[in-house]
Short mmCIF file of C-alpha atoms in Angstrom, two decimals:
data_model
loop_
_atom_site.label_atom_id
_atom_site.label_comp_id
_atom_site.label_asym_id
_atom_site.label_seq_id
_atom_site.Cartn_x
_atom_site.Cartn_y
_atom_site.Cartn_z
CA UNK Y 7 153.94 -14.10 168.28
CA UNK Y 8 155.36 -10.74 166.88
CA UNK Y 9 159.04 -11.30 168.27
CA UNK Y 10 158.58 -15.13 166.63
CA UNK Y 11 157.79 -13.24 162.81
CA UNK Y 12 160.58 -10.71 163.35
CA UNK Y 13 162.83 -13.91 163.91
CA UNK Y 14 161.28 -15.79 160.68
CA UNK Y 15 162.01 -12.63 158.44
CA UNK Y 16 165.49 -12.12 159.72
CA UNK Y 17 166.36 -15.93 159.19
CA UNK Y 18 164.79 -15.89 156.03
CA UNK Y 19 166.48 -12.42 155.01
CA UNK Y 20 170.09 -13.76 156.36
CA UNK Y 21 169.66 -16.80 154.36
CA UNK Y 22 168.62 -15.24 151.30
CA UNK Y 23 171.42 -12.46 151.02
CA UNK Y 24 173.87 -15.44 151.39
CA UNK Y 25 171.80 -17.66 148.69
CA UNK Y 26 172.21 -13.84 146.25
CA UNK Y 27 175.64 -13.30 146.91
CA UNK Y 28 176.56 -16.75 146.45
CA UNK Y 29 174.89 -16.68 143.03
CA UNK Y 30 177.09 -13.57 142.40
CA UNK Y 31 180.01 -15.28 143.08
CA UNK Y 32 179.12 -18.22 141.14
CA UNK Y 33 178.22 -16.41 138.18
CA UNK Y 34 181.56 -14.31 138.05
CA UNK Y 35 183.81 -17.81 138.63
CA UNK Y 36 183.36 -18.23 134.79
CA UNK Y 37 185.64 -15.31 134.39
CA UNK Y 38 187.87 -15.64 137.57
CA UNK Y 39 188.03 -19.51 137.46
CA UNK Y 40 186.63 -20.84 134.14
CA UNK Y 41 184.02 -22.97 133.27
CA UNK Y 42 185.31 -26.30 134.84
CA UNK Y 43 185.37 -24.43 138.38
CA UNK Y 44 182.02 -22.47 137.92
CA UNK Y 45 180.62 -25.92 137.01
CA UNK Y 46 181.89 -26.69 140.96
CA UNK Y 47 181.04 -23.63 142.27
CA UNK Y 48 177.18 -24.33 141.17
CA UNK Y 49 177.32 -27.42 142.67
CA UNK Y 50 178.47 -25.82 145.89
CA UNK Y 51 175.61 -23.44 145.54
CA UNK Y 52 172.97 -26.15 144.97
CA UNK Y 53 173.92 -27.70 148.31
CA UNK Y 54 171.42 -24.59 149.33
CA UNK Y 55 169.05 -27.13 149.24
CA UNK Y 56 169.84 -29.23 152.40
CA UNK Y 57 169.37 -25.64 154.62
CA UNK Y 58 165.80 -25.01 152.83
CA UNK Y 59 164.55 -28.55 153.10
CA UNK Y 60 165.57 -28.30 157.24
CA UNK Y 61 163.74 -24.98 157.86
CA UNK Y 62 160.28 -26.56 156.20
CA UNK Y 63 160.91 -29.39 158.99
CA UNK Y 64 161.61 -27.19 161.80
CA UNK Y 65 165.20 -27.27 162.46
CA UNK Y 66 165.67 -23.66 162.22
CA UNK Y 67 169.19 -23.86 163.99
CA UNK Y 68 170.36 -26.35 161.71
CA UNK Y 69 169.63 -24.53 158.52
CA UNK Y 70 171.11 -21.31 159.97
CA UNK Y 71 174.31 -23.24 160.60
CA UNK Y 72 174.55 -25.19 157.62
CA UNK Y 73 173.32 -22.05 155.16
CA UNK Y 74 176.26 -19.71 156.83
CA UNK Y 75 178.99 -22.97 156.39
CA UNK Y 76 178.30 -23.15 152.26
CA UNK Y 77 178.05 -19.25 152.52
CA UNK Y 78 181.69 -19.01 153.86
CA UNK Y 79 182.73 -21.59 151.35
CA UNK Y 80 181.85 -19.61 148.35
CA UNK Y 81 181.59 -15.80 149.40
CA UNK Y 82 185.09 -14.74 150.77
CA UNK Y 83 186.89 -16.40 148.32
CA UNK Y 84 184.93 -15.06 145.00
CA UNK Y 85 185.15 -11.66 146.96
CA UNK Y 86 188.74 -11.95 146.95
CA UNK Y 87 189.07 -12.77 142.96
CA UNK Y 88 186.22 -10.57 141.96
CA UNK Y 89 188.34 -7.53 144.02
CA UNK Y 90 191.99 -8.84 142.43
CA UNK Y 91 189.90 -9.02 138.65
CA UNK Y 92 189.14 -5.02 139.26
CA UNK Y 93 192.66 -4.46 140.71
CA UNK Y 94 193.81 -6.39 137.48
CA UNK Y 95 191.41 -4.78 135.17
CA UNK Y 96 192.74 -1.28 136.66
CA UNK Y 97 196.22 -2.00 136.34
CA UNK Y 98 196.07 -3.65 132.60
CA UNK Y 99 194.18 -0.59 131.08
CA UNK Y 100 197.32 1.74 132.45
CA UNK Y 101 199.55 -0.67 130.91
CA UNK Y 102 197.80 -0.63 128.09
CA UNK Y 103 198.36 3.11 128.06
CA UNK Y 104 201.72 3.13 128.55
CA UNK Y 105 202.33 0.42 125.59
CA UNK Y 106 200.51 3.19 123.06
CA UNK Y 107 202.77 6.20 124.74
CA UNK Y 108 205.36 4.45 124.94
CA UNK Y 109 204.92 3.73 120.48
CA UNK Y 110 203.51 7.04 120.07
CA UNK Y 111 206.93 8.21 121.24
CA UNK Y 112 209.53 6.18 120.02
CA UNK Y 113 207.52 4.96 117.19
CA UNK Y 114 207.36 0.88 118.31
CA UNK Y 115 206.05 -1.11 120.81
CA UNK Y 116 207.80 -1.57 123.63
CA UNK Y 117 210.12 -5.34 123.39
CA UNK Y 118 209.04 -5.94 127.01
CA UNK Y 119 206.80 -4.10 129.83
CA UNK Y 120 209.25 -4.29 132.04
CA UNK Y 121 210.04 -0.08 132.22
CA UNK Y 122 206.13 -0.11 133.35
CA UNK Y 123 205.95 0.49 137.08
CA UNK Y 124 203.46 -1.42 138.53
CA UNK Y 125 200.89 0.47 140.98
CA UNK Y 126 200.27 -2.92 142.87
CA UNK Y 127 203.59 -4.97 142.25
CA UNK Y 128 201.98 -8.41 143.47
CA UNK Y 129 199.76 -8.50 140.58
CA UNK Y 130 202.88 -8.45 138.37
CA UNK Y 131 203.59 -11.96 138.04
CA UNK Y 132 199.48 -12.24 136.42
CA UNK Y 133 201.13 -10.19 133.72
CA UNK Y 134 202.69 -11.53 130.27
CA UNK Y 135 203.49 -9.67 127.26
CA UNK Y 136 203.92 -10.25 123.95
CA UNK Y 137 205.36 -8.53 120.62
CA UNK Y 138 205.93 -9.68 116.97
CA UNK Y 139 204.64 -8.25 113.82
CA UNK Y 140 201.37 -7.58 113.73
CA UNK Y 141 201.90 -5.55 117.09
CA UNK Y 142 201.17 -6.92 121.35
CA UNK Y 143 199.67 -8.63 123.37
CA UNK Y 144 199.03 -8.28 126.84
CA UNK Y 145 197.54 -11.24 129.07
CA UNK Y 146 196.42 -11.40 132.51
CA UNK Y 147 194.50 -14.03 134.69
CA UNK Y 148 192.66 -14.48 138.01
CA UNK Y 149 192.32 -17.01 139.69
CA UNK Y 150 193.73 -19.64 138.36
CA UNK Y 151 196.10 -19.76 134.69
CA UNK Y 152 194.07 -21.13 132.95
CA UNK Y 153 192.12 -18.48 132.42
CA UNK Y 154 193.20 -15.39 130.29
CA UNK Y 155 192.07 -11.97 129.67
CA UNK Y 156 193.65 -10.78 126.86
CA UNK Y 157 194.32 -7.86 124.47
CA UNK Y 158 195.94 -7.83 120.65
CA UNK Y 159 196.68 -4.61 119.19
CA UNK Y 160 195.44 -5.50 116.22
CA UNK Y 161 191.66 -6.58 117.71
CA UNK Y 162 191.99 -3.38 119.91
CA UNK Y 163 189.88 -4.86 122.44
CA UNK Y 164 189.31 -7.18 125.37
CA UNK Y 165 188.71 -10.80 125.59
CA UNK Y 166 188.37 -13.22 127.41
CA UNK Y 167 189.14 -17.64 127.01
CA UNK Y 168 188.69 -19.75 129.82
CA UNK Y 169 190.10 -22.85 130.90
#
């Protein structure tokens, strides 16, 4: 009877770190994928459902299976766009940094960010840059291009627009 409650908890626990982290994931596809995507990604998570209603009828197995399947459909990949936004995040506030050095200076903004060396050159292409009169702008996205995390020198801050 003991070994049978040990085996309840740990399904139960396994089932509901997946259901958290999934939730995570979901919750942070609004700023790696937009709202369209998170819309999807909810949907995904809802299918949490199906593995709940089998363990209440007994087909423990079933559940396990099915609750690890939608778990490896939404946690590797939102792992891997919630660790490229941080890599992305890292590398746009040193760019940022060297657009203010560079016009402290020589007294302008830089036409282009292309004498920035980029710590992690794959992320370069998630990079554009703009100049005209009222000073920059620097733009990045994860995920997908449709969604852009942006800068202006004259709102001296971070925002974000999705899809």
């Amino acid at each position: 009877m003991e070994v049978k409650n040990k085996n309840h908890f740990k399904f139960k626990l396994i089932l509901l770190t997946l259901v958290v982290l999934e939730i995570v994931g979901c919750y942070y596809a609004y700023y790696t994928l937009g709202e369209v995507k998170q819309f999807f990604c909810f949907l995904i998570l809802f299918l949490n459902i199906i593995p709940i209603l089998l363990y209440f009828f007994r087909k423990k197995t079933i559940s396990l299976v099915l609750g690890v399947v939608i778990g490896l459909l939404l946690i590797p990949y939102h792992a891997f766009l919630l660790f490229q936004w941080r890599e992305l995040n890292r590398e746009s506030s040193m760019i940022i940094e060297y657009i203010y050095s560079f016009q402290k200076d020589k007294g302008e903004f830089p036409n282009n960010i292309s004498g920035y060396e980029f710590e992690n050159r794959r992320l370069s292409d998630n990079f554009s840059y703009r100049i005209n009169s009222k000073g920059f702008g620097l733009h990045y996205y994860v995920g997908t291009e449709g969604t852009t995390h942006f800068y202006y020198y004259n709102v001296g801050k971070w925002e974000y627009y999705p899809d």
